[in-house]
PDB file of C-alpha atoms in Angstrom:
ATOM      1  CA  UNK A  20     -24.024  60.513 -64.213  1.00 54.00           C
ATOM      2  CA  UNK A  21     -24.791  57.178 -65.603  1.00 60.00           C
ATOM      3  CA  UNK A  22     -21.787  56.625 -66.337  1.00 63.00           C
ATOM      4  CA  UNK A  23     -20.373  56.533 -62.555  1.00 73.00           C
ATOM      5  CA  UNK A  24     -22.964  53.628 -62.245  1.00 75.00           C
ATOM      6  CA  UNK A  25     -20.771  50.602 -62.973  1.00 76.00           C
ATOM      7  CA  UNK A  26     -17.733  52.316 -60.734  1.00 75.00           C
ATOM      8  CA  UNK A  27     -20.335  52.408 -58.065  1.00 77.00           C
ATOM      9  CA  UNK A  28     -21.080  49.070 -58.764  1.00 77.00           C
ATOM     10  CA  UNK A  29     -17.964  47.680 -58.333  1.00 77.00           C
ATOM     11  CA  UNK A  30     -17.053  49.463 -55.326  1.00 75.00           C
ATOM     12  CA  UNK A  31     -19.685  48.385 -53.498  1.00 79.00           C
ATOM     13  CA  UNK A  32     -19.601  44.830 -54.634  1.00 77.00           C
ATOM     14  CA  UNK A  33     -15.870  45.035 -53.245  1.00 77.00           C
ATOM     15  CA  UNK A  34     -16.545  46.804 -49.708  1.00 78.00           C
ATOM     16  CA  UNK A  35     -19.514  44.126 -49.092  1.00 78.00           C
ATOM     17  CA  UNK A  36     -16.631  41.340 -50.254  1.00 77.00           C
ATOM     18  CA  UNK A  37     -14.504  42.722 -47.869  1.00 82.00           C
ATOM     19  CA  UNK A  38     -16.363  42.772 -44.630  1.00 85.00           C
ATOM     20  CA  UNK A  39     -16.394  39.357 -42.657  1.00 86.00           C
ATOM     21  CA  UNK A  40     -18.530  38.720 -39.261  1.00 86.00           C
ATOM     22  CA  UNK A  41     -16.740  36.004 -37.055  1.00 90.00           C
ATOM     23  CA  UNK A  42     -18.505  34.316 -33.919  1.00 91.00           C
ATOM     24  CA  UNK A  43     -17.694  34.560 -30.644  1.00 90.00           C
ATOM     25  CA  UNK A  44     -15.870  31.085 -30.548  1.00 91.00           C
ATOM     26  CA  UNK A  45     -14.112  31.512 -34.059  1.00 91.00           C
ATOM     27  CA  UNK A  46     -11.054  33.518 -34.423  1.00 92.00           C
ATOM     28  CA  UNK A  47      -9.869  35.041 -37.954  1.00 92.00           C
ATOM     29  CA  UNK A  48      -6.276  34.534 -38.956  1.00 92.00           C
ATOM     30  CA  UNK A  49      -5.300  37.679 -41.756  1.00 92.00           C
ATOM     31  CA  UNK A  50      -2.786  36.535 -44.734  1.00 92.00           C
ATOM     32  CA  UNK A  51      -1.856  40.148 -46.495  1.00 90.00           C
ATOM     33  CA  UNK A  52       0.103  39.140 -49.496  1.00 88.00           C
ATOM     34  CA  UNK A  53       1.226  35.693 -47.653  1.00 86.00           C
ATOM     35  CA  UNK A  54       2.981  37.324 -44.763  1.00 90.00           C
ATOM     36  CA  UNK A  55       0.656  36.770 -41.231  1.00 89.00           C
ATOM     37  CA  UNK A  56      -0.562  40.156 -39.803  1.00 87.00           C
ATOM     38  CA  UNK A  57      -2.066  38.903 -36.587  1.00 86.00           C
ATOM     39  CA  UNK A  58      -5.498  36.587 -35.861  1.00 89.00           C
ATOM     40  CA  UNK A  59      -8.594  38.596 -35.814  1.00 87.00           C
ATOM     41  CA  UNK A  60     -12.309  38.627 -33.941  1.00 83.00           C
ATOM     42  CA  UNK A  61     -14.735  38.020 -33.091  1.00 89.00           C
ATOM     43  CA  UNK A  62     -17.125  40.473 -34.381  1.00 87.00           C
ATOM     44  CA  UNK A  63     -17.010  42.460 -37.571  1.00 87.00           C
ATOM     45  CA  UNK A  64     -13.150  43.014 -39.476  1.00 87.00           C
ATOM     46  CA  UNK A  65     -12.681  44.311 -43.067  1.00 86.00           C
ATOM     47  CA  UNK A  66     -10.696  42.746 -45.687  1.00 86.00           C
ATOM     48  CA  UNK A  67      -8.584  44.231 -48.463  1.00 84.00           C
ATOM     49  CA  UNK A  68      -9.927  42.510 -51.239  1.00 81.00           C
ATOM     50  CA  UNK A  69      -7.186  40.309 -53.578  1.00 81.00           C
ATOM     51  CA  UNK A  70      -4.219  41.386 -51.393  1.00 87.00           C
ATOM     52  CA  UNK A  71      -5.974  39.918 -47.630  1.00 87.00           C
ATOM     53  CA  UNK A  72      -6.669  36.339 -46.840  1.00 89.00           C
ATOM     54  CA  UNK A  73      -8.562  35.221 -43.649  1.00 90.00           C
ATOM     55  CA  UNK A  74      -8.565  31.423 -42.459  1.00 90.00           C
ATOM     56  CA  UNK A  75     -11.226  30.633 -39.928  1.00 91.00           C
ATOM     57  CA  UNK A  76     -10.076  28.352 -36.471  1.00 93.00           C
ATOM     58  CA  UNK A  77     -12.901  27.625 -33.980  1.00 92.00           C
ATOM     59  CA  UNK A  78     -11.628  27.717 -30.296  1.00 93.00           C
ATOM     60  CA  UNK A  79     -14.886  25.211 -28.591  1.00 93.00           C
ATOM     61  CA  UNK A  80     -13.131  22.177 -27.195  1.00 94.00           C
ATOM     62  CA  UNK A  81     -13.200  19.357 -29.819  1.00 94.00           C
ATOM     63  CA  UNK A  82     -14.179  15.559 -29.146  1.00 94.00           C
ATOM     64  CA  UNK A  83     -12.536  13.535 -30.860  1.00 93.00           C
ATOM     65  CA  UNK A  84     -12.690   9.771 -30.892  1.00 93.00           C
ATOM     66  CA  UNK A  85     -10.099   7.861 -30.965  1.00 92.00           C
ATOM     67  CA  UNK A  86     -10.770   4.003 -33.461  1.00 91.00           C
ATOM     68  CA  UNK A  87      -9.718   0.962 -32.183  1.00 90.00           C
ATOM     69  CA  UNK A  88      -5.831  -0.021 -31.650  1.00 91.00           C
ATOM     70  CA  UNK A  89      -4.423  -3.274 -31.446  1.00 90.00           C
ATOM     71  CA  UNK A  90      -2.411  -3.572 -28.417  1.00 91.00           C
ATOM     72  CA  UNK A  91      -0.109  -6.170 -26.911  1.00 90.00           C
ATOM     73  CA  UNK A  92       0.187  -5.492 -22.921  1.00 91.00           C
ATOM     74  CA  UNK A  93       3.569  -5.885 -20.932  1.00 90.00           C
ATOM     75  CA  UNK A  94       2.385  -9.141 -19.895  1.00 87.00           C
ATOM     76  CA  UNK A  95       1.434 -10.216 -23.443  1.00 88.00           C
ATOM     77  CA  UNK A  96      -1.600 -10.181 -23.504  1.00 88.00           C
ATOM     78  CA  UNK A  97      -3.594  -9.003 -27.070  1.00 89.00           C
ATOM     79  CA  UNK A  98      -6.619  -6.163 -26.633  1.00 91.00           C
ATOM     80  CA  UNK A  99      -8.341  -3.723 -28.799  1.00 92.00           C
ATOM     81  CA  UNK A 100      -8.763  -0.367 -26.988  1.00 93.00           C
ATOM     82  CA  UNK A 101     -10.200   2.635 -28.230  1.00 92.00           C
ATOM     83  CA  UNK A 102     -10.725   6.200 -26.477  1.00 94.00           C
ATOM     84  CA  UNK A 103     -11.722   9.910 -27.055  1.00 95.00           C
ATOM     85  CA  UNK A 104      -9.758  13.350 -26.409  1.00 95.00           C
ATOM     86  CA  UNK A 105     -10.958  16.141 -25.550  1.00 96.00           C
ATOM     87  CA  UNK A 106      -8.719  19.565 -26.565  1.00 95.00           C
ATOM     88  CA  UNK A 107      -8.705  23.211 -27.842  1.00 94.00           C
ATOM     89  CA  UNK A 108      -7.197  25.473 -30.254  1.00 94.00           C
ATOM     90  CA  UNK A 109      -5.122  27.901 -27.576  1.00 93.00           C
ATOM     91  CA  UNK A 110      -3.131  29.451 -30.057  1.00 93.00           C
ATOM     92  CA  UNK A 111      -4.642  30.090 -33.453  1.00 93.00           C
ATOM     93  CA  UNK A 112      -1.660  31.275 -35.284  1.00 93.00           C
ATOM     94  CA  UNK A 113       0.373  28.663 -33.979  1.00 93.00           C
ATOM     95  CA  UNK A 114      -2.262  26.006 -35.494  1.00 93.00           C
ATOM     96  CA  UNK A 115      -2.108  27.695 -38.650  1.00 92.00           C
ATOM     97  CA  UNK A 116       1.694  27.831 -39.030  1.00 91.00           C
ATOM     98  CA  UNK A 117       2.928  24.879 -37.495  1.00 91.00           C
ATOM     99  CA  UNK A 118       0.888  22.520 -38.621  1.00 92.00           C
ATOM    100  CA  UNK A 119      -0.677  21.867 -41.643  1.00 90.00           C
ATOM    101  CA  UNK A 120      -4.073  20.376 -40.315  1.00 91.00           C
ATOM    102  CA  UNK A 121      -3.883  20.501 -36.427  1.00 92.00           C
ATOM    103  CA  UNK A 122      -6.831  17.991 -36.373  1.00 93.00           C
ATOM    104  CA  UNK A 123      -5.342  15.209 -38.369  1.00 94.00           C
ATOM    105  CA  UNK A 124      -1.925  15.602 -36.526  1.00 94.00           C
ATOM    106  CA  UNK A 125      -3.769  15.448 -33.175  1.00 94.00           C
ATOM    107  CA  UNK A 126      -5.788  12.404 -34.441  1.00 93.00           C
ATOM    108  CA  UNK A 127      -2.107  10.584 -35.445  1.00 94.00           C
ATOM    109  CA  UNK A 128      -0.524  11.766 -32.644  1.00 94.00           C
ATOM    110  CA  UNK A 129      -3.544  10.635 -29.863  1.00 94.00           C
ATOM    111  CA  UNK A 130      -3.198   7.020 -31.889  1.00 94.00           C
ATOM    112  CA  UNK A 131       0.490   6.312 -31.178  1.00 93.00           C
ATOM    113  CA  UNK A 132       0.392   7.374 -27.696  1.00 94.00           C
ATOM    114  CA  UNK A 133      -2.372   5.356 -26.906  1.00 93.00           C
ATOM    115  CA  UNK A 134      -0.843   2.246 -28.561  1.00 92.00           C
ATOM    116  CA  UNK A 135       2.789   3.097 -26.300  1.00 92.00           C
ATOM    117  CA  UNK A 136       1.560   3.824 -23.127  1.00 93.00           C
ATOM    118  CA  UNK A 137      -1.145   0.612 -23.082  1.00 92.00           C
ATOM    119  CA  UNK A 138       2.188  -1.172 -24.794  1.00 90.00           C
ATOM    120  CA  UNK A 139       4.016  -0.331 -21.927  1.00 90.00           C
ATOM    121  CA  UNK A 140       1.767  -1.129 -18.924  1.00 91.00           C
ATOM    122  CA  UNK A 141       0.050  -4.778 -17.902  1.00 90.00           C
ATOM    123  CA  UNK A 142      -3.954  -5.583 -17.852  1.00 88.00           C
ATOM    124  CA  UNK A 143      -4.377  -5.776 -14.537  1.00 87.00           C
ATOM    125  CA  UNK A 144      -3.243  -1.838 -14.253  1.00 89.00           C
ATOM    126  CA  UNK A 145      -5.159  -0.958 -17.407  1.00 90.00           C
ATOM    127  CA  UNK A 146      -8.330  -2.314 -15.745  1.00 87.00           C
ATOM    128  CA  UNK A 147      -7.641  -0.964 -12.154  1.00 87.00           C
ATOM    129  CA  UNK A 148      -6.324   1.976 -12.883  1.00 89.00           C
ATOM    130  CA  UNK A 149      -7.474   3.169 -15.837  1.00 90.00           C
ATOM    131  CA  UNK A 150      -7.225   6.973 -14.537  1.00 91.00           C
ATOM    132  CA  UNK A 151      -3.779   6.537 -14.334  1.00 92.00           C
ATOM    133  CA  UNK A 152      -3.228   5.594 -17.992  1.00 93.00           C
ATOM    134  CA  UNK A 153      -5.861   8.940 -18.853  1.00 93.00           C
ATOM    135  CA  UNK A 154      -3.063  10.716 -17.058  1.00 93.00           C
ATOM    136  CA  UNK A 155      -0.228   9.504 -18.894  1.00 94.00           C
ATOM    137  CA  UNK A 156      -1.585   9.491 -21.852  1.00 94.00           C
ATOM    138  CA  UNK A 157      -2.991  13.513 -21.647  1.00 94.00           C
ATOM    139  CA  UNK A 158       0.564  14.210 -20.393  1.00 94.00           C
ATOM    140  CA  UNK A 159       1.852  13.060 -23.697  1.00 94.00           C
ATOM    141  CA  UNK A 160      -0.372  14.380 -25.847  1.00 94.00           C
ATOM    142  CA  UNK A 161      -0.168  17.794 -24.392  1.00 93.00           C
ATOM    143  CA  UNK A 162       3.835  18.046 -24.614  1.00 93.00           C
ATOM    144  CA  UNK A 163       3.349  16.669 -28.267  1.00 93.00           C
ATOM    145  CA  UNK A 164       0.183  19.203 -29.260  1.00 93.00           C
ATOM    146  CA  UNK A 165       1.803  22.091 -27.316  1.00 92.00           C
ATOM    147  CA  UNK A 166       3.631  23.556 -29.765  1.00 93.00           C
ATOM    148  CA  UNK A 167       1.342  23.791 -32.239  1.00 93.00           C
ATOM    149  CA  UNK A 168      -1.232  25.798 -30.296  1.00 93.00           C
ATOM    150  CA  UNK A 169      -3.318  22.800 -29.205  1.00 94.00           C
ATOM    151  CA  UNK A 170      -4.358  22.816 -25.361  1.00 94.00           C
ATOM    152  CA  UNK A 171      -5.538  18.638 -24.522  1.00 94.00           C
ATOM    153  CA  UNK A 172      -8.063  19.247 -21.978  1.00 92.00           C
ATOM    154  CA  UNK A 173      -8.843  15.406 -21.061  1.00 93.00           C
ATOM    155  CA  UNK A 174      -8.384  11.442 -22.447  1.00 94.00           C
ATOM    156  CA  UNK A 175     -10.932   8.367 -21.342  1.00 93.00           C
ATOM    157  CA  UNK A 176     -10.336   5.034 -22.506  1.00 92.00           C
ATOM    158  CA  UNK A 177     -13.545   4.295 -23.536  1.00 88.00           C
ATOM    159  CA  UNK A 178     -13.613   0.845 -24.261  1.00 88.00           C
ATOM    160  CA  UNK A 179     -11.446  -2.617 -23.608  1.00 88.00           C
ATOM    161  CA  UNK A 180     -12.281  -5.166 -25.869  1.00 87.00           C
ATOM    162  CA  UNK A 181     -10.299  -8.328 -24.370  1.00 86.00           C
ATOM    163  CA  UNK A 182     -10.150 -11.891 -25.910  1.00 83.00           C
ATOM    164  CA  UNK A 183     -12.599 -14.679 -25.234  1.00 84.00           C
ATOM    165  CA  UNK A 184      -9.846 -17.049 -23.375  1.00 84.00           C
ATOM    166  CA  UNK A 185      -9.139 -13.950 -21.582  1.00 81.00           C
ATOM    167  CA  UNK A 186     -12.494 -13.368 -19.972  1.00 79.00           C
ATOM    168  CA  UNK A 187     -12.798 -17.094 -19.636  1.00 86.00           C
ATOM    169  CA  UNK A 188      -9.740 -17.191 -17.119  1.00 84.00           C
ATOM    170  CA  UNK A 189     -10.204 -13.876 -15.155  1.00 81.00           C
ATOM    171  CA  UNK A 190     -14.104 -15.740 -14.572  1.00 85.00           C
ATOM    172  CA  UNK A 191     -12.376 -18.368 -13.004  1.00 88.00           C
ATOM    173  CA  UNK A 192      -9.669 -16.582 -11.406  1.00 84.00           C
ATOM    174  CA  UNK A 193     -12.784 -14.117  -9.846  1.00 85.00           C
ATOM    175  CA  UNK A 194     -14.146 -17.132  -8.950  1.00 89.00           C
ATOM    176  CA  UNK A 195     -11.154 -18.759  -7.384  1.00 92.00           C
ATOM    177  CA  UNK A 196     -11.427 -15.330  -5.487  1.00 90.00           C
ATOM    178  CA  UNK A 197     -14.810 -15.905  -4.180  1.00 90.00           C
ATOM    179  CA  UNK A 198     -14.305 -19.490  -3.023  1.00 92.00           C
ATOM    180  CA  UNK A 199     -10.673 -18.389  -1.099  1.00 92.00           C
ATOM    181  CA  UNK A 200     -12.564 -15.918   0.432  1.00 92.00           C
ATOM    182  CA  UNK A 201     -15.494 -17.815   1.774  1.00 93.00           C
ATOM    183  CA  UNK A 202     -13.731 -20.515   2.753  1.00 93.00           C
ATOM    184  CA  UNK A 203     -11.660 -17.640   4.887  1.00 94.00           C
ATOM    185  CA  UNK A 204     -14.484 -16.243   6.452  1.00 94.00           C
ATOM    186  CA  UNK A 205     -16.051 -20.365   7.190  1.00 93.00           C
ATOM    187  CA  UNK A 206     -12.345 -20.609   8.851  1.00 93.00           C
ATOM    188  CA  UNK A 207     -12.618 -17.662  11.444  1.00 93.00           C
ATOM    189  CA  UNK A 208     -16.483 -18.567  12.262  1.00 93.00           C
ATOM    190  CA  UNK A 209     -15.107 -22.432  13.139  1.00 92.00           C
ATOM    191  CA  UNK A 210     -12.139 -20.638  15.215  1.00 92.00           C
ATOM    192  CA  UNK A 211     -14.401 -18.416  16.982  1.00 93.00           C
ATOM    193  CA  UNK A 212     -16.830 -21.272  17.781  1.00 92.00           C
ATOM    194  CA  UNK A 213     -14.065 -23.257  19.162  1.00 92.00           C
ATOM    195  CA  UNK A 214     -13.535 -20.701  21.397  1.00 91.00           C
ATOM    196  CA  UNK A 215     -16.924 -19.947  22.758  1.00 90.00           C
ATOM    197  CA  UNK A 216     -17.198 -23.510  23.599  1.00 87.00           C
ATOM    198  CA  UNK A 217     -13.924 -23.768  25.512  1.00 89.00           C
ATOM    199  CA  UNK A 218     -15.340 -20.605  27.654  1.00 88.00           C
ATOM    200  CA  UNK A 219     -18.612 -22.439  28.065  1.00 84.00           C
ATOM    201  CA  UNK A 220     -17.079 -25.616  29.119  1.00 85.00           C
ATOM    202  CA  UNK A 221     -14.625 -23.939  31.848  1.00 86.00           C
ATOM    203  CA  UNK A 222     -18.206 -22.409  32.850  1.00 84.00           C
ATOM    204  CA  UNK A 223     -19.881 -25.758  33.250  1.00 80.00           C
ATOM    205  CA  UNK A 224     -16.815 -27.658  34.690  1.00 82.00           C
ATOM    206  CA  UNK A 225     -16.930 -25.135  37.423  1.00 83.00           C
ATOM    207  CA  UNK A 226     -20.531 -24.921  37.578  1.00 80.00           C
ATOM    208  CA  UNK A 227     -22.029 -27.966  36.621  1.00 76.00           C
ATOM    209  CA  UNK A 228     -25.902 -27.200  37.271  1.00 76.00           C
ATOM    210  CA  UNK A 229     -25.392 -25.090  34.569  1.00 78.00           C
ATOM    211  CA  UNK A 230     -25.678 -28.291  31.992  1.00 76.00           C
ATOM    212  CA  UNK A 231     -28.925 -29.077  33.890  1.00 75.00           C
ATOM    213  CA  UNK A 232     -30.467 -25.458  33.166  1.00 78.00           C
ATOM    214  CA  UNK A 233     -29.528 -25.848  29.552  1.00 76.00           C
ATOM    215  CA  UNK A 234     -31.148 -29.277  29.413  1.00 74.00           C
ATOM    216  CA  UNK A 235     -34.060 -27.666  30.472  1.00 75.00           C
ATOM    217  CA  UNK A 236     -34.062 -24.662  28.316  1.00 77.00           C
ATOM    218  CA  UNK A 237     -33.977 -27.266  25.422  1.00 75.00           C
ATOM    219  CA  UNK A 238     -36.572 -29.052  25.959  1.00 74.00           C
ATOM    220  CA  UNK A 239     -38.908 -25.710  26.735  1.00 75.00           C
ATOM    221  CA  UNK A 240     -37.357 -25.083  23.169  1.00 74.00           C
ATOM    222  CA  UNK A 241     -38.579 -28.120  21.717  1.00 71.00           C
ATOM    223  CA  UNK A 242     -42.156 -28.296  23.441  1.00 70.00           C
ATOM    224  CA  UNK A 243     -42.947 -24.926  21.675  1.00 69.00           C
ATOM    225  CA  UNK A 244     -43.220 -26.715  18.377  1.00 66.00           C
ATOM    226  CA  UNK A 245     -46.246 -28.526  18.259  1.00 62.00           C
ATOM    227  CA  UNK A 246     -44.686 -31.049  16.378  1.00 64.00           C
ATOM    228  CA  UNK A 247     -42.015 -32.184  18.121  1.00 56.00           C
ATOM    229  CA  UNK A 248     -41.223 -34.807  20.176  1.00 62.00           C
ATOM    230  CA  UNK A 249     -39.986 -34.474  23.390  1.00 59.00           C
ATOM    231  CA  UNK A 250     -37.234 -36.764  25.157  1.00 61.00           C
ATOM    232  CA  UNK A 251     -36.508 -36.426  28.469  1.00 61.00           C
ATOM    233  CA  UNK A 252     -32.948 -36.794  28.974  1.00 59.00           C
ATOM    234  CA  UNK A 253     -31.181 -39.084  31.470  1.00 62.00           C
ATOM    235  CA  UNK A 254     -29.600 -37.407  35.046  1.00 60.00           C
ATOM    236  CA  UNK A 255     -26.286 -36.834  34.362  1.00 60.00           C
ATOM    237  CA  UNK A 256     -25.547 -38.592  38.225  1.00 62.00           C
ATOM    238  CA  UNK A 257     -27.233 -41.436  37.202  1.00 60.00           C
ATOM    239  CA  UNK A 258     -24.870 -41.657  34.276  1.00 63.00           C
ATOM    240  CA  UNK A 259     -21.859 -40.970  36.483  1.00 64.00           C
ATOM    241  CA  UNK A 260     -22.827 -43.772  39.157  1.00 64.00           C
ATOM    242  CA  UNK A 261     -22.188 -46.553  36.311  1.00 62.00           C
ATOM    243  CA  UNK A 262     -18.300 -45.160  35.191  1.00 61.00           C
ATOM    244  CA  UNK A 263     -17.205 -44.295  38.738  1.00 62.00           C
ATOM    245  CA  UNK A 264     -17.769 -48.023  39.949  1.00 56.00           C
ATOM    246  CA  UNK A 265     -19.747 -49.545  43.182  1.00 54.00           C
ATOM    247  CA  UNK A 266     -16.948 -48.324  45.685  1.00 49.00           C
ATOM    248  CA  UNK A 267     -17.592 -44.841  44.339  1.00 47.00           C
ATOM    249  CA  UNK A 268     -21.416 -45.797  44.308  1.00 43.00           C
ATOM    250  CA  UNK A 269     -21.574 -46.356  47.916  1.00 44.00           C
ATOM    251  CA  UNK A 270     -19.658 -44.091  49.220  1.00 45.00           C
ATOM    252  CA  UNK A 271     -21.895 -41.294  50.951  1.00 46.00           C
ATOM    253  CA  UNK A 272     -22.315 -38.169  49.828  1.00 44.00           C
ATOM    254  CA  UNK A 273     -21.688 -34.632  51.092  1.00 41.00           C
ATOM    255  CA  UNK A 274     -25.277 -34.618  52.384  1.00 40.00           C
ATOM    256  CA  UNK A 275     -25.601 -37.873  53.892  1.00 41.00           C
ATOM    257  CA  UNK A 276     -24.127 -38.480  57.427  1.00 40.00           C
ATOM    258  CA  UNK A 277     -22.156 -41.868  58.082  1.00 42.00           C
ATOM    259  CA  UNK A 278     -23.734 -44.016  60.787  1.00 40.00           C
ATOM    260  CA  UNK A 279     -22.198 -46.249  62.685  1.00 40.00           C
ATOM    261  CA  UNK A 280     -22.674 -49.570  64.388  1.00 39.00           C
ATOM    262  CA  UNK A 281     -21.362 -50.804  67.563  1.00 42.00           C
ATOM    263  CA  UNK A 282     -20.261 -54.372  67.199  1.00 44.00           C
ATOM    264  CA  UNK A 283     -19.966 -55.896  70.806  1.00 45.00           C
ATOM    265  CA  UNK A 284     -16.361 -57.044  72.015  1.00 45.00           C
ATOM    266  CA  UNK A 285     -15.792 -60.620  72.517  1.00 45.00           C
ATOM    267  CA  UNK A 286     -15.771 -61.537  76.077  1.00 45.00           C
ATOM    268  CA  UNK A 287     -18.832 -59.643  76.945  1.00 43.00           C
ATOM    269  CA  UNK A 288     -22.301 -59.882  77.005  1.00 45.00           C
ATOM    270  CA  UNK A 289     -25.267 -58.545  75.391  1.00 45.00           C
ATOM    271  CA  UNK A 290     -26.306 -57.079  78.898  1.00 47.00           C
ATOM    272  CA  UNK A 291     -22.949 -55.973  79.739  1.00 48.00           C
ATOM    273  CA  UNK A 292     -22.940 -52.182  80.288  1.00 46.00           C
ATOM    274  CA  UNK A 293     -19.795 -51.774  78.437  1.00 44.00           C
ATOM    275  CA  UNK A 294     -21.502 -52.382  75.380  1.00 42.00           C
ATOM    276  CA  UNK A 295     -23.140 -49.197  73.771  1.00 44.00           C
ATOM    277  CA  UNK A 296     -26.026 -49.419  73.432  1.00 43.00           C
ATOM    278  CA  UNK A 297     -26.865 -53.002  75.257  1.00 41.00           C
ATOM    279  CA  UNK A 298     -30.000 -53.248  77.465  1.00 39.00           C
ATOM    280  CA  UNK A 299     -29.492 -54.494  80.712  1.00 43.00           C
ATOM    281  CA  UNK A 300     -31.442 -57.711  81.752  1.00 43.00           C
ATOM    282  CA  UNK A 301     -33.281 -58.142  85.028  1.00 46.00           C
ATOM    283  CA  UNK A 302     -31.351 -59.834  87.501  1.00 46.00           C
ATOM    284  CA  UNK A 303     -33.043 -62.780  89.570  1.00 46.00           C
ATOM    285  CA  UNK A 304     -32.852 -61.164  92.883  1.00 45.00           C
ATOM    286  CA  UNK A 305     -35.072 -58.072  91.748  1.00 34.00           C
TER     287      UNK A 305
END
């Protein structure tokens, strides 16, 4: 009986050898005698000890940063842009046997595209639309990674590094910006201005009390401020008697009635009844 003890041994030592226990996100893929059988898991498999080979592959979404490229825009203009991809193993065999380390070859591949498609666009659209050049660039990687069983879930540029002289002039050119667009909105305030005073002086031409009323309303304006001094301004038809001249300053007004004065014709005399207005005299034999 003792002797069975060291065959016991052994087999035991090679069924607990055998037995693996995989994770729900990992995924076994079984080598028997270097030929692929099929990927395994998760859960518990069993392993043919010496003849069976497993090789682990997780399938969680990997983040993977991307270092800093040196990049010379359409419009030549030197940056430094780095960024991070997100992808999956979708295929586990296929990232076994097509590749010999998926994450490497992802981590080339994500550098070159990054370097072409910034290469191949200008700064302007790399800082505007920057989800644009995440699109291009995932549509790249994913044709690239495809075949080997990689599934690219998402690229961000992360960060633009751009050149002091760079920053200098889009400063200024921001500024430039600014100043264009105040001096813009200055323009149409002025224009609009312009035009509420034209209204206002067809209003007053045609009414021209109204002038009067606003003289008035500015100096109640003015004598709320404790302050202030107060002027009385000058009758605008006093004003207008000195420019129209003294023919225009005696001729009557609207309100004022001419009267007239009888001269008496030569020939007759004061008591002459002919004359308007002449008394009559007493006569000598009244």
């Amino acid at each position: 009986m003792f002797g069975y003890l060291p065959l016991l041994a052994i087999v035991i030592f090679l069924l607990m050898a055998s037995l693996r226990v995989l994770n729900e996100y990992e995924r076994g893929v079984i080598f028997r005698l270097g030929r692929i059988i099929k990927a395994k898991g998760p859960g518990l498999i069993l392993l043919f000890p010496v003849i069976d080979r497993m090789t682990k592959v997780s399938l969680r979404t990997i983040a993977m940063d991307i270092p800093h490229q040196d990049v010379i825009t359409r419009d030549n203009v030197s940056i430094k842009v780095n960024a991070v991809v997100y992808f999956r193993v979708a295929e586990p065999i296929k990232a076994i046997l097509e590749v010999e380390d998926y994450m490497y070859a992802t981590s080339q591949i994500s550098q070159t595209t990054l370097r072409s498609v910034c290469g191949g666009v200008e700064l302007d659209e790399i800082l505007a639309h920057r989800d644009k050049v995440n699109e291009r660039v995932q549509t790249i990687l994913d044709a690239h990674t495809g075949p080997w069983g990689i599934k690219v879930a998402n690229v961000e540029l992360k960060y633009i590094d751009l050149p002091q002289e760079m920053q200098r002039a889009m400063a200024k050119q921001a500024e430039a910006e600014r100043e264009r667009r105040a001096k813009i909105i200055n323009a149409e305030g002025e224009f609009q201005a312009a035009a509420r005073l034209a209204e206002a002086a067809e209003i007053i031409s045609v009414r021209p009390e109204a002038m009067q009323l606003r003289y008035l309303q500015t100096i109640r304006e003015m004598a709320a401020e404790s302050q202030a001094t107060t002027i009385l301004p000058i009758p605008l038809d006093f004003i207008r008697s000195f420019f129209n001249g003294p023919s225009h300053a005696a001729a009557p007004t609207s309100a004022q009635s001419p009267v007239t004065v009888a001269q008496p014709r030569e020939g007759l005399g004061r008591d002459d009844p002919a004359v308007p207005g002449a008394l009559a005299a007493p006569r000598d034999d009244a």
